[in-house]
Each structure stands twice: as C-alpha cells, then as structure tokens.
Coordinates of C-alpha atoms and ligand atoms in Angstrom, one line a residue:
X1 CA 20.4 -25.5 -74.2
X2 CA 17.8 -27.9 -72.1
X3 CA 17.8 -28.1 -68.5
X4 CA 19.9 -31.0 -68.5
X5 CA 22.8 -29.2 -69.9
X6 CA 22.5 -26.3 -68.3
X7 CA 22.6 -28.3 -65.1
X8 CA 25.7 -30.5 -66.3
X9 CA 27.9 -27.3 -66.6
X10 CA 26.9 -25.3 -63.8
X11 CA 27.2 -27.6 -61.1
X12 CA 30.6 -28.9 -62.7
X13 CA 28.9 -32.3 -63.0
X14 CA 30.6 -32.7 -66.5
X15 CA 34.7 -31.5 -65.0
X16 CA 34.1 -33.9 -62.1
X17 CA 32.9 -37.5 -64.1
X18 CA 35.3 -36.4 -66.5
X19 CA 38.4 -36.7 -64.0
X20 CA 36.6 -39.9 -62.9
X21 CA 36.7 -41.0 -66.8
X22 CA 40.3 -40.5 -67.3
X23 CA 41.1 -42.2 -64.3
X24 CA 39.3 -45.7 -65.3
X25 CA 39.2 -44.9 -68.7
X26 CA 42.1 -47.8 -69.4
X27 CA 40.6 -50.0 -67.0
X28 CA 36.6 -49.4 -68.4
X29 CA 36.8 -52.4 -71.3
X30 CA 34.1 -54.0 -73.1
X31 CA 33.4 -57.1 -72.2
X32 CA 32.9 -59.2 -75.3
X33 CA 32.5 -62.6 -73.5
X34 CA 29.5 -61.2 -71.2
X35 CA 26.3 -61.3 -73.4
X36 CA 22.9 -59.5 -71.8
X37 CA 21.8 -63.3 -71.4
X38 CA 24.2 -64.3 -69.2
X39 CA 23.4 -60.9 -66.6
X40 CA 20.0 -62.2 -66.7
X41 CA 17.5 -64.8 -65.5
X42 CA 16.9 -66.0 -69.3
X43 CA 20.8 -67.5 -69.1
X44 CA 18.9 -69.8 -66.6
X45 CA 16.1 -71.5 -68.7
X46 CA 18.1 -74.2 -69.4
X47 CA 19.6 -74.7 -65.8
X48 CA 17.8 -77.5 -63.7
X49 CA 16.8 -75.9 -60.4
X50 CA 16.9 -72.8 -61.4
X51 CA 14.1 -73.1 -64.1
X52 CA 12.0 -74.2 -61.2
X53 CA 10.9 -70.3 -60.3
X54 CA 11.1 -67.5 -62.5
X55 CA 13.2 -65.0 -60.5
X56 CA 13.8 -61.7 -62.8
X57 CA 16.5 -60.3 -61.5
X58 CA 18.8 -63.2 -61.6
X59 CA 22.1 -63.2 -63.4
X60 CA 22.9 -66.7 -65.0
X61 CA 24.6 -69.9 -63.4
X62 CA 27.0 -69.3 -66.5
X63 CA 28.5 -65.9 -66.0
X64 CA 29.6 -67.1 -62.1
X65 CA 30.9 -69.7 -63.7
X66 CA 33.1 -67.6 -65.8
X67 CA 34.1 -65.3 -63.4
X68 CA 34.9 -68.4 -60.6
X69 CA 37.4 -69.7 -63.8
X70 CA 38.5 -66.0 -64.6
X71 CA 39.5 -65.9 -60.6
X72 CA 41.2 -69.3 -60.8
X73 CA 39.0 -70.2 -57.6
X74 CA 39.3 -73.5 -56.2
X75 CA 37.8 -76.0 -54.3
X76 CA 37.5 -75.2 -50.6
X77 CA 37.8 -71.5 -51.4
X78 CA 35.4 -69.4 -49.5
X79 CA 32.8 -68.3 -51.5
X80 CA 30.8 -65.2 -50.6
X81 CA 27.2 -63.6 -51.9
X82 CA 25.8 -60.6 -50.1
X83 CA 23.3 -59.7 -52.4
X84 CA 22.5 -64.1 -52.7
X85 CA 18.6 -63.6 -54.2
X86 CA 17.5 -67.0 -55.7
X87 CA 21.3 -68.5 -54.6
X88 CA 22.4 -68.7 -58.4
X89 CA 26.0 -67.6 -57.2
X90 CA 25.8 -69.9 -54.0
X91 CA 24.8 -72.9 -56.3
X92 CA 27.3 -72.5 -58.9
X93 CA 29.9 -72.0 -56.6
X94 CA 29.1 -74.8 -54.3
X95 CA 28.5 -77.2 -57.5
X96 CA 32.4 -76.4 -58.3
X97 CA 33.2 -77.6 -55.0
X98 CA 33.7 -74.1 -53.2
X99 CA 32.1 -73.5 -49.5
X100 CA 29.1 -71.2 -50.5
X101 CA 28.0 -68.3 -48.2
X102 CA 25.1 -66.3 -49.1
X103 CA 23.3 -63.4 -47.8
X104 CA 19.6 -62.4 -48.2
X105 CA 17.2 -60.1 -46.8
X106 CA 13.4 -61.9 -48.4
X107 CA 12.6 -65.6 -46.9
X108 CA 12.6 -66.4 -50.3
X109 CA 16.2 -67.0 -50.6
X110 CA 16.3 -68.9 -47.7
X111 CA 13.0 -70.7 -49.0
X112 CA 14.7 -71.3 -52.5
X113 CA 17.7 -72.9 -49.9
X114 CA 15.4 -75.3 -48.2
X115 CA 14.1 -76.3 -51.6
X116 CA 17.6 -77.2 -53.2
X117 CA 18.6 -79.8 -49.8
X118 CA 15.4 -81.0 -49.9
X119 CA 15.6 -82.2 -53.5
X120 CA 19.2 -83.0 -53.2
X121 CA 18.2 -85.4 -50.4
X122 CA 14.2 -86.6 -51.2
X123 CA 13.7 -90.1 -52.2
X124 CA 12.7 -90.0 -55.7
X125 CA 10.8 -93.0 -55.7
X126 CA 8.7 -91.8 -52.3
X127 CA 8.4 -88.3 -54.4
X128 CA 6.8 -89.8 -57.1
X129 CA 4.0 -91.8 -55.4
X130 CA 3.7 -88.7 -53.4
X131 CA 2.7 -86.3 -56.6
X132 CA 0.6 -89.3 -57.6
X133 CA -1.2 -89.0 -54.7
X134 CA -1.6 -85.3 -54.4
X135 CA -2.7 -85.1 -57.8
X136 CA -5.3 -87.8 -57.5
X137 CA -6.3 -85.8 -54.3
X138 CA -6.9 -82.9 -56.2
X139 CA -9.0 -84.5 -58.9
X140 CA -11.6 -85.1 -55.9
X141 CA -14.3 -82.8 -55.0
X142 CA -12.9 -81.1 -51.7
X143 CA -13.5 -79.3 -49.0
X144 CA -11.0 -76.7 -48.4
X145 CA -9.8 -76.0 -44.9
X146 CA -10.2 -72.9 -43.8
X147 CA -7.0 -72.4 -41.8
X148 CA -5.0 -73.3 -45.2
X149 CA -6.6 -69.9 -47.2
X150 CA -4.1 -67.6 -48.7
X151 CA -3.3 -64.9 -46.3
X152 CA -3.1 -61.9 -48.3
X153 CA -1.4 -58.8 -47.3
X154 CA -3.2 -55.4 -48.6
X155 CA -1.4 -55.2 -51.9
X156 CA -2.2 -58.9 -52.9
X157 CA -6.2 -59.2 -52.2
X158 CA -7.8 -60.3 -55.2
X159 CA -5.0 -61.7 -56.9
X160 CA -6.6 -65.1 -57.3
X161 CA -10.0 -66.2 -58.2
X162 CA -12.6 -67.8 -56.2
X163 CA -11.7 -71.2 -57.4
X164 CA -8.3 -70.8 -56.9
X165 CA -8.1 -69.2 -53.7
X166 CA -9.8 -72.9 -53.0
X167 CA -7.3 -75.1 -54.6
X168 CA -4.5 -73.6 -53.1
X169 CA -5.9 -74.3 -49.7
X170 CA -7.2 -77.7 -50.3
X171 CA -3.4 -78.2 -51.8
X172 CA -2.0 -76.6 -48.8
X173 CA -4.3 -79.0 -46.7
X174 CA -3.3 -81.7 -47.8
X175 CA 0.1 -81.5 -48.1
X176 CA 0.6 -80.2 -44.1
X177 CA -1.5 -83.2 -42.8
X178 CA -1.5 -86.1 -44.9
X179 CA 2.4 -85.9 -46.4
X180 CA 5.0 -86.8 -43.6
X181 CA 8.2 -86.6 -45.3
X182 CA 9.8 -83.0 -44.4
X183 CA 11.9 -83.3 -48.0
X184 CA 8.5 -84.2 -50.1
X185 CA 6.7 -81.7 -47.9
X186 CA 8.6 -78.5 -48.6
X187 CA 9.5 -79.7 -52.3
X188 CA 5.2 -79.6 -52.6
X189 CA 5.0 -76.2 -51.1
X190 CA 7.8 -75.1 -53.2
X191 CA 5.2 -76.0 -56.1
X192 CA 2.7 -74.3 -55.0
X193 CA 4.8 -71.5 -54.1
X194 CA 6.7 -71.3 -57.7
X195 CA 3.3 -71.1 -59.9
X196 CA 1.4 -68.3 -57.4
X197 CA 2.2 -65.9 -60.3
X198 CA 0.7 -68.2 -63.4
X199 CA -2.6 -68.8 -61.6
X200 CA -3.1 -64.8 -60.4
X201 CA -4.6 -62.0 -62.2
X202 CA -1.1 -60.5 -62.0
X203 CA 2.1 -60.3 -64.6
X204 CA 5.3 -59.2 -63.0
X205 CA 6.1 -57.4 -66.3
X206 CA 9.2 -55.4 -66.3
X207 CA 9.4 -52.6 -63.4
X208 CA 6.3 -53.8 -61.7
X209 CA 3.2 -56.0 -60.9
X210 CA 0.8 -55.8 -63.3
X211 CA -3.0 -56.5 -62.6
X212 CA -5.1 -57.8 -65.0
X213 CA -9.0 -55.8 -64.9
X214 CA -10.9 -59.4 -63.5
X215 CA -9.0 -58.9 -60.2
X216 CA -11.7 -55.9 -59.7
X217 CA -9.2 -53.3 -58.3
X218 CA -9.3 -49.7 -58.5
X219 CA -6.5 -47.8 -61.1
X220 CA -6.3 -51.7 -63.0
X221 CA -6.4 -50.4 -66.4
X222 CA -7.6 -52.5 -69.2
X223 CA -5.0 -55.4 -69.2
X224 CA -6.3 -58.6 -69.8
X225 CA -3.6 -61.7 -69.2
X226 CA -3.0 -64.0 -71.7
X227 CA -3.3 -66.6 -70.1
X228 CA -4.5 -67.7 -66.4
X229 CA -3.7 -71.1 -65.8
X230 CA -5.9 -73.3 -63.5
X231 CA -4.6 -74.4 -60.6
X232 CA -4.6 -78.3 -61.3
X233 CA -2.8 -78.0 -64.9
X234 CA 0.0 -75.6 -62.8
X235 CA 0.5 -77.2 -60.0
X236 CA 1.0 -80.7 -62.1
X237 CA 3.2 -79.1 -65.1
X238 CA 5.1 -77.8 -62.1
X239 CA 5.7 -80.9 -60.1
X240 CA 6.8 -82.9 -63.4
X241 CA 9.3 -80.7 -64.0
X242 CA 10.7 -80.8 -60.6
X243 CA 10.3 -84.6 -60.8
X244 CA 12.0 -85.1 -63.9
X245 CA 15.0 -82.9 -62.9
X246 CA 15.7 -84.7 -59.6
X247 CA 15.1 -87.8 -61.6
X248 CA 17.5 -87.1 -63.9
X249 CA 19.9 -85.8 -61.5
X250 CA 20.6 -83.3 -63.7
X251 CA 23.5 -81.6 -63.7
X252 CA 24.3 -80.9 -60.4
X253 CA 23.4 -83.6 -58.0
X254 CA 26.8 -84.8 -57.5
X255 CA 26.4 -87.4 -54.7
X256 CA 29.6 -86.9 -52.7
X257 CA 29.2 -83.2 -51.5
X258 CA 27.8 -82.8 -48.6
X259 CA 25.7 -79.8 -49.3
X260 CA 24.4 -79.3 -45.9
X261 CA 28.1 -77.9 -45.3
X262 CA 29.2 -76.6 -48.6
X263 CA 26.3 -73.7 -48.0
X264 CA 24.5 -71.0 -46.2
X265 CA 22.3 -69.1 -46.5
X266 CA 21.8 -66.0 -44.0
X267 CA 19.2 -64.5 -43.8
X268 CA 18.8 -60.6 -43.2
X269 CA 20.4 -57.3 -44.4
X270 CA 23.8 -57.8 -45.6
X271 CA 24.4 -54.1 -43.9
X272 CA 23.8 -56.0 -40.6
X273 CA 24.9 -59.7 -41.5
X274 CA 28.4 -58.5 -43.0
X275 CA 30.1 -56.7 -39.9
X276 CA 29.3 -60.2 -38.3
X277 CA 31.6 -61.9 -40.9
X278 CA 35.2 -62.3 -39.8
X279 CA 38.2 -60.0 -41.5
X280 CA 40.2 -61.8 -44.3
X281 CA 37.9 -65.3 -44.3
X282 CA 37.0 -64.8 -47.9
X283 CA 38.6 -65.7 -51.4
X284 CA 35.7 -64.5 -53.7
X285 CA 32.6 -62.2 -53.8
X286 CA 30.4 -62.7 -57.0
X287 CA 27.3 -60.4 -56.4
X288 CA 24.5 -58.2 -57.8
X289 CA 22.9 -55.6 -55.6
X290 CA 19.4 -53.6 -56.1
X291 CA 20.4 -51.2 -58.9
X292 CA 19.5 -47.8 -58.3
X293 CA 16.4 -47.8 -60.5
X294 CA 13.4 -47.6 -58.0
X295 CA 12.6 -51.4 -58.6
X296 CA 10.7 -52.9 -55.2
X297 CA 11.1 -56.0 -54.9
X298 CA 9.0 -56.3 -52.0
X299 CA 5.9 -55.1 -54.4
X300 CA 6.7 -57.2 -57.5
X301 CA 7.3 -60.5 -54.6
X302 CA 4.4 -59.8 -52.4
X303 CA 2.3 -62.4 -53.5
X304 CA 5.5 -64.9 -52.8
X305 CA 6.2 -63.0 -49.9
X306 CA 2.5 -63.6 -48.5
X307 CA 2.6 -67.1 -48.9
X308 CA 5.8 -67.4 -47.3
X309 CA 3.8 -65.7 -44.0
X310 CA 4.9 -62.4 -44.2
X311 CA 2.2 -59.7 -43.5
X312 CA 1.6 -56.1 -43.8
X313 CA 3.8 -55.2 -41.1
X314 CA 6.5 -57.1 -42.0
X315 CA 6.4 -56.2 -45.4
X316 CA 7.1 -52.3 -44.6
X317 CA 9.4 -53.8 -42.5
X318 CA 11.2 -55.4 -45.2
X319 CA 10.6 -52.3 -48.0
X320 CA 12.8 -50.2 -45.4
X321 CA 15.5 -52.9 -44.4
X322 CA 16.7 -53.0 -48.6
X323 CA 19.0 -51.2 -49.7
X324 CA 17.8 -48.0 -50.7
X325 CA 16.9 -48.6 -54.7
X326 CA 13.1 -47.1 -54.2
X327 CA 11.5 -43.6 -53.5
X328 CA 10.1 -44.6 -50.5
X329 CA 13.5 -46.0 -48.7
X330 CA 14.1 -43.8 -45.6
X331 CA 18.0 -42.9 -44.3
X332 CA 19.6 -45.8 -42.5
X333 CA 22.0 -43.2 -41.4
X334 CA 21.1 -43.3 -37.7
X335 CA 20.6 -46.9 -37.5
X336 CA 24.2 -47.9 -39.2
X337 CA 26.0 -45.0 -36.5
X338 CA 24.3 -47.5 -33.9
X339 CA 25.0 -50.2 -34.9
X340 CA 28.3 -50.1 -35.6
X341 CA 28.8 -48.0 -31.8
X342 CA 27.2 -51.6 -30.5
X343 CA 29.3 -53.7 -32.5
X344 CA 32.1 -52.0 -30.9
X345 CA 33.7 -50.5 -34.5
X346 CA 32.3 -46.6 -34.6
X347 CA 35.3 -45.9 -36.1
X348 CA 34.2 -47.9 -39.5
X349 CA 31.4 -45.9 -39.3
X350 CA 33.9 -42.4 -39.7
X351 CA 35.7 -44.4 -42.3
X352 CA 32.9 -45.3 -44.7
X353 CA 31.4 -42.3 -44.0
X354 CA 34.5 -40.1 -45.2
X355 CA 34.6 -42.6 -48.4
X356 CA 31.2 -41.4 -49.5
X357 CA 31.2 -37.8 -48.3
X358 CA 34.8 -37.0 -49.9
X359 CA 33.9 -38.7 -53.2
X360 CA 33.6 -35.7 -55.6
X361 CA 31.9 -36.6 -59.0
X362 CA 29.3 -38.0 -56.4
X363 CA 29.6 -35.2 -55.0
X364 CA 28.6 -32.7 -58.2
X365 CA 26.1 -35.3 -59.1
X366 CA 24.2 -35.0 -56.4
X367 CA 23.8 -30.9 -55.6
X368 CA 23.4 -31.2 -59.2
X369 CA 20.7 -33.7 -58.4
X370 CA 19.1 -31.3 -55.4
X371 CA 18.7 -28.6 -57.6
X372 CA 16.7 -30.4 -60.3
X373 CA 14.7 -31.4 -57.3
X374 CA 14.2 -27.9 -56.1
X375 CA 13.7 -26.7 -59.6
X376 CA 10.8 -29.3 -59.9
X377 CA 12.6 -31.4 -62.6
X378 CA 12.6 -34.4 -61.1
X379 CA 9.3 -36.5 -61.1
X380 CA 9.7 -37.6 -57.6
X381 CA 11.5 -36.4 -54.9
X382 CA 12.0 -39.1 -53.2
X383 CA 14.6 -39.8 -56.1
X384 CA 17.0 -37.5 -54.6
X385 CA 17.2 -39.5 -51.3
X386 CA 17.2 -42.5 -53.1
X387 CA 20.0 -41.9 -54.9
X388 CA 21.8 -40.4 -51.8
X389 CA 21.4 -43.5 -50.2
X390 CA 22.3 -45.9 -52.1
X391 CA 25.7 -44.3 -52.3
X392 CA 25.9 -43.9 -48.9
X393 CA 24.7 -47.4 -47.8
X394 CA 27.7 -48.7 -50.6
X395 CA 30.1 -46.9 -48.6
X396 CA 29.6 -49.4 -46.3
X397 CA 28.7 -52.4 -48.0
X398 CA 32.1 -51.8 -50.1
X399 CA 34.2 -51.5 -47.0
X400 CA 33.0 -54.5 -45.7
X401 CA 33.5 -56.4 -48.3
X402 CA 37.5 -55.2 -48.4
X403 CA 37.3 -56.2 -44.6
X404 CA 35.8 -59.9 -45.2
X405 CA 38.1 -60.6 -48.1
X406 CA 41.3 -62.6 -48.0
X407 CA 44.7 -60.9 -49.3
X408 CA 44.6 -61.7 -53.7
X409 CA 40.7 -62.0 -52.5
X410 CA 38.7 -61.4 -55.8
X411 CA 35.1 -58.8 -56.2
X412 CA 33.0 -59.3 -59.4
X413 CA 29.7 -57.2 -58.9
X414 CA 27.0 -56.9 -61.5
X415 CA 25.5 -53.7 -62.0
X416 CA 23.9 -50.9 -64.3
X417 CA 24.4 -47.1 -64.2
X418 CA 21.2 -45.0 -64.3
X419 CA 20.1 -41.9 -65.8
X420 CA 17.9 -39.2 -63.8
X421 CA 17.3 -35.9 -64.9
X422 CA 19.3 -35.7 -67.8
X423 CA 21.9 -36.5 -65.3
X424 CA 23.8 -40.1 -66.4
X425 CA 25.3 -41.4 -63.1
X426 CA 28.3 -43.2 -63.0
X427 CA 27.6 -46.0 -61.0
X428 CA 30.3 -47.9 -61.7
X429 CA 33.1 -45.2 -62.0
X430 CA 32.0 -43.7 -58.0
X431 CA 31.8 -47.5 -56.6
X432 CA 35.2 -48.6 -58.4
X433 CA 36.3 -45.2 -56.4
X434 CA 34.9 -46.2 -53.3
X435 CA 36.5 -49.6 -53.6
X436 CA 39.7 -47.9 -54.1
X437 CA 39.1 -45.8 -51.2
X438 CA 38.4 -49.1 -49.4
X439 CA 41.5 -50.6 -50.3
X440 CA 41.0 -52.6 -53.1
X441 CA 42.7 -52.6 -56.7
X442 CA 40.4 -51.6 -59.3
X443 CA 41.5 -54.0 -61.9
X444 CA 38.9 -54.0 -65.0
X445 CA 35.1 -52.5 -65.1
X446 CA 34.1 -54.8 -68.1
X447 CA 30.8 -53.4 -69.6
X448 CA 28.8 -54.8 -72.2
X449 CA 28.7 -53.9 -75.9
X450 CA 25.0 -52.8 -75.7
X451 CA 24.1 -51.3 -72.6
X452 CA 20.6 -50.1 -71.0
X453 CA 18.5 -47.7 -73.3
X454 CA 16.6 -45.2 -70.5
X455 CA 13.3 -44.7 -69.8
X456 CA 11.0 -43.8 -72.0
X457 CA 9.9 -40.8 -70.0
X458 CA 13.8 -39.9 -70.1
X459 CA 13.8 -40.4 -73.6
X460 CA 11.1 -37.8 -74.2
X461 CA 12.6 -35.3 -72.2
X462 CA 16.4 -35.8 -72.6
X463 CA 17.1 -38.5 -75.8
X464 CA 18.6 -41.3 -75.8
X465 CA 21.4 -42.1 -73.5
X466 CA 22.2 -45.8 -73.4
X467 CA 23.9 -46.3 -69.6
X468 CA 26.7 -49.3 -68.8
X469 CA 25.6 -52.8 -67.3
X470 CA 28.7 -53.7 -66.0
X471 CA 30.8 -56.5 -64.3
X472 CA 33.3 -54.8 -62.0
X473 CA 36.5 -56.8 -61.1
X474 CA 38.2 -55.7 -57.8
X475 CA 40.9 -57.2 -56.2
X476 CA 42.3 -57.2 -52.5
X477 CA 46.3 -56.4 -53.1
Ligands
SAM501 C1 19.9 -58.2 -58.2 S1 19.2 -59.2 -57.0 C2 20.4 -60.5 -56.8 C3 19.9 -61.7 -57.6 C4 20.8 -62.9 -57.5 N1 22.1 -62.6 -58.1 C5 20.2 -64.1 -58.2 O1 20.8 -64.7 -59.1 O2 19.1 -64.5 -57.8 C6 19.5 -58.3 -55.5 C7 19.1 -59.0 -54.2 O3 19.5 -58.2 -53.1 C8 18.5 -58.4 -52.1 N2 18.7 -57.3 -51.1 C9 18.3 -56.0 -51.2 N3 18.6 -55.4 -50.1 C10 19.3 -56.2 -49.3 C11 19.9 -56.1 -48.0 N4 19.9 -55.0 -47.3 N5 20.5 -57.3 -47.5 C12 20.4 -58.4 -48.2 N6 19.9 -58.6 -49.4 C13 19.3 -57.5 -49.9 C14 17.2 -58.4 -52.8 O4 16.2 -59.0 -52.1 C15 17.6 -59.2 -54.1 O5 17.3 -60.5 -53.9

C-alpha cells in the first residue's frame, strides 16, 4: 500500500467523500453538450473582440450563451460575474440584451471594459486614418521619449529587447500627444497592450511565464521562442484586425443598446465588492473562479499588468488580494472578521464560517492533507494553506452569492477538482455542499466526458487520476 492509500483510510478521507458521493451522485451528470473548447479561451478564436487578446483562462462566449438559454434568462435580467476576467460572461450577456455586472480584481478587466465602449463608440472612418498615421509614424526614424519607456516591475526586466523597448515608447509617444480622440486613443494602447507577449522573450505556456535564454536572466533554461515578432509587424497585424472587426461590426455591435448602461465593470476583490451588492437584485451568476491549482495570475500577467502602471508594490498587493489559488496566498481570515464587523454584518461572518468549519469530507481532506505535510509528502507547504483557503474564502463568496440572488435566481460556475498528495479533492461535491448550506438547490454538477489528467509529478508518484471540470447549476428556491 503507498502513502496515498494508507493516508485515504486512516484519516477516513475515503468514508467521508463517499457520503458526499451518494449524496450528489444522481445529481453529478455528464455533460455531453459542454466540450473542453467551450470551458476555454480556444471556444473564442472565432469571436470578434474577444480574439483581440489572448486571455488563457477564459471560458467561451458560447457556453454562457448556453447556460443564459438553459436559464431561460431574459432581457433586462440582472446579470452577475464575480470572477468577470476578460468580461466574456459580461459581453455575452449584455449582447443578449441582459444588464451585465462584473467583478474583477486585475485592471485588466476593467482595461479590456474601456476597450469594448471605445470600439463600440470610435468613428471608424477617424480610426482608420488614425492607424494610417501611426503606422507611417513608425516607419520614421524616431526618437523615443524617455518618459514613455516600459516601466518594468522586478519580475518583467528584460522581457523585451533593445529595439523594442524603443518602439513601444516611441508608440506610446505618439499616441499620448499627437492622437486626441479618447476612443482612438485607448483602442491604440489596447494594441500595444494585446501584443506585449508576441514581441517579449517570454511564452505564457501552460502554468507559467516562460523566458526564452536571450532575455539574459538567471535559472532561464535553454528555451528558445519560436518566434519573436518585431514590433512594427505586431503592432500593424494587431490594429487590422481590430479595424476590420469594428468595420465589420461583427457580431455584436448592435446599434440600439446603450452599452454604457447595459454594463459594469467593478473593479476589486469580489470578497470586498460583493457584500456591497444588494440582497435578492440578481437573476443569474455565470462565473469561473481561480481553481485551486497554484496558477498566479499576477506572474503569468505581469508584463500586462506593468504596462497597465502597476508596480512592485502593487503587484504583492494584488498576489495577496486573489483568492487564495497560490502557495504564497496568506489567510484573509482576519481581514474578512473586519470587514464584515465594519460593514455592520459580523454575524455573516459566524455563518460562513460554520459552513466551512462543519463541512466534513473537507474536513477529512484536509487533516488528511496536514499530515502529508507533516510527513514531508507534500512538495510545498504552502499547499496546505492554499487549499485551506480557498475553501474557506468560498464559504463566503458562496453565501454571498445566495444573498445577491433573486428567488428562482440561477448559479452556473465553472470549475476543476484537483489532486494533491494522492489526495483527489472534490471541489465540486464540498462547494455544491456549501451552496446547500447557503441556501441554494443543488440542481445538476454537469462534468465533462474527459476530465483533467494530473500532473505529471502526481502521475509519477500516484498514477493517473483524471479529476472533473465541471459546470455546477445552483438554484435559489
Ligand atoms: C478563471 S478566471 C475568469 C475568466 C473569465 N471567465 C473570462 O472569460 O475571462 C478567474 C478570474 O478571477 C479573478 N480573481 C481572482 N481573485 C479575485 C478576487 N478576489 N476578486 C475578483 N476577481 C478575482 C482573476 O483575476 C481572474 O481573472
């Protein structure tokens, strides 16, 4: 017997999931109508807008537009994102005539918002001289200003060459002083912003930035990037694409909505934002949270999150303020029992906190998790805490959620289980149980046919386990 069984029976790990298994087990359904496409950015290539920057953890425009259909939502509904990312959910929604709300912690949802009203509202005509001119700019020997140079946070320097590090400022130049449209302005920085990865030394290449040996930095490896594009052939492939979608209108650009008031987007931590939201205002949530796999966002964005202004401060800053889905994500414990004391609710705070503490597979899962720790079997032990906390920050997030939503309100939330230590967890079984705790119906958790294989470093030690992506449906009765 390995560790990982041994583990599984003495901390009662396997009794506890089981009960959780029989209790979902006829609501747990495979989902043949959800493909791994459509929980992913690649359901977006096609989708104007959306194609404009390459944002990995996306689901597709499609699959909210299934689930909006599957919820019979209509328009005027009150449409809700806490986890809002690129805006996928807040676009689809609003595009079916639904008032979109999103929530997002990086400036780069809010950036991405900025983006979508400015090309909504450009004139297309002024747009197109205005690349002309840019372009032609560019083709010119300049000078670049120094105030417009990248300003690089520690975990960026070197990411761009010599050359480029000048074409981006002479870009950046130009386009603050001598362009005096605000839409044609922030669509042009929006170029520049979308193709920082393309013209770097770095690949953002499944768990995390990837630096190619040219940039000169230490630990680098021996990577070499296929391809580096110049800045000039970027920055132009870029803006005809834009061009050419606002030109077409594709799609989307439906001329009677008002977009300015069929969306928001907040910016900030959902745990924060969400207590703001009033009780019972919502008809639908459609969102996808960090998972629980250690991804930072913050490292695999910094380059976009630089040129967006944010510095080194800032960036900790914003590493702590995520949900907890990384090693290095401290306890928001304190903070939340504040918070909600100032908000004048402490007694939400008891609530969600009985939700997570009283949750027993959770639970088994996680002595069983503190032992491996102690025993030295897991490879960090910051994974422990992570893990602890992502349940515990859920608690909250789920409660909320039952709070905001309208009686008949509808959940769909995208999501994978992990696997640590041997030890599968159950993500979706303990967060359908939360949401029951919460108040809400647990109706399906809809998985797909081939889930996640784990790592390869769990794999070794454990085999192969593959864990659930699922699409949980949850329902205010
Ligand atoms: C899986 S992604 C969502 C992607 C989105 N569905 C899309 O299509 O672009 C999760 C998002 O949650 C955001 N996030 C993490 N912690 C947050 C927090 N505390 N408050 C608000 N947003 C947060 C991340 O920045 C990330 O954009």
């Amino acid at each position: 017997m390995n560790y990982s069984d041994k583990l599984l029976k003495s901390e009662s790990i396997i009794d506890e999931v089981r009960e959780l298994e029989n209790k979902y087990s006829k609501r747990l359904v495979i989902a043949e109508w959800i493909n791994r496409k459509m929980v992913s950015n690649q359901g977006n290539k096609q989708v104007a807008f959306l194609n404009w920057f390459g944002f990995k953890e996306s689901f597709s425009y499609d699959l909210v537009i299934k689930l909006l259909r599957q919820a019979n939502s209509r328009p005027g509904d009150i449409f809700l994102d806490p986890f809002a990312g690129t805006g996928t959910s807040v676009f689809a929604a609003s595009n079916q005539g639904l008032k979109a709300i999103g929530i997002e912690l990086l400036p780069i949802g809010q950036f991405l918002h900025n983006t979508r009203k400015a090309a909504f509202q450009v004139d297309v005509k002024n747009l197109e001289a205005e690349i002309k001119n840019v372009l032609e700019f560019l083709r010119t020997k300049q000078i670049p200003p120094h105030e417009y140079y990248f300003k690089h946070v520690s975990i960026t320097r070197g990411a761009f060459s010599k050359e480029t590090e000048n074409a981006i400022a002479s870009y950046l130049g130009y386009v603050d002083n001598e362009i005096k449209d605000d839409h044609i302005k922030q669509l042009l920085k929006f170029a520049c912003f979308s193709i920082l990865e393309d013209i770097s030394y770095t690949s953002k290449d499944g768990q995390y930035l990837r630096w190619d040996k040219r940039a000169g930095r230490n630990r680098a490896g021996d990577y070499l990037k296929p391809k580096i594009y110049i800045f000039y052939e970027a920055i132009s492939m870029a803006l005809s694409g834009m061009l050419s979608s606002i030109k077409g209108r594709m799609l989307f650009w439906s001329e009677d909505r008002d977009l300015n008031d069929n969306t928001t987007i907040i910016s900030g931590s959902t745990l924060e934002k969400l207590p703001r939201i009033p009780s019972a205002s919502v008809d639908i949530i459609i969102s996808s949270p960090p998972y629980c796999n250690r991804y930072d966002y913050t490292r695999t964005y910094a380059i976009e999150l630089a040129f967006l202004g944010i510095d080194n401060d800032s960036l900790k800053k914003l590493r702590q303020t995520m949900l907890s889905c990384t090693v290095e994500n401290k306890s928001k414990e304190s903070w939340l029992r504040e918070m909600y004391i100032c908000i004048d609710k402490p007694e939400f705070f008891d609530i969600a906190n009985k939700t997570f503490v009283e949750n027993k597979a959770l639970n088994s899962i996680l002595s069983g998790l503190k032992k491996a720790m102690q025993d030295g079997e897991l490879n960090n032990n910051g994974i422990y805490r992570m893990i602890y906390n992502y349940f515990f920050e859920h608690a909250f997030i789920i409660h909320e959620m039952a709070r905001v939503l309208k009686l008949e309100g509808k959940i769909f939330y995208v999501n994978d289980n992990v696997r640590y230590a041997g030890i599968s967890i159950p993500v979706d079984l303990i967060l359908s149980d939360f949401a029951e705790s919460a108040g809400l119906q647990v109706n399906k958790i809809y998985y797909l046919k081939r889930g996640k294989g784990n790592s390869s470093q769990q794999m070794r030690v454990h085999g192969r386990e593959e864990q659930r992506k699922c699409v949980y449906y949850w329902e205010k009765v």
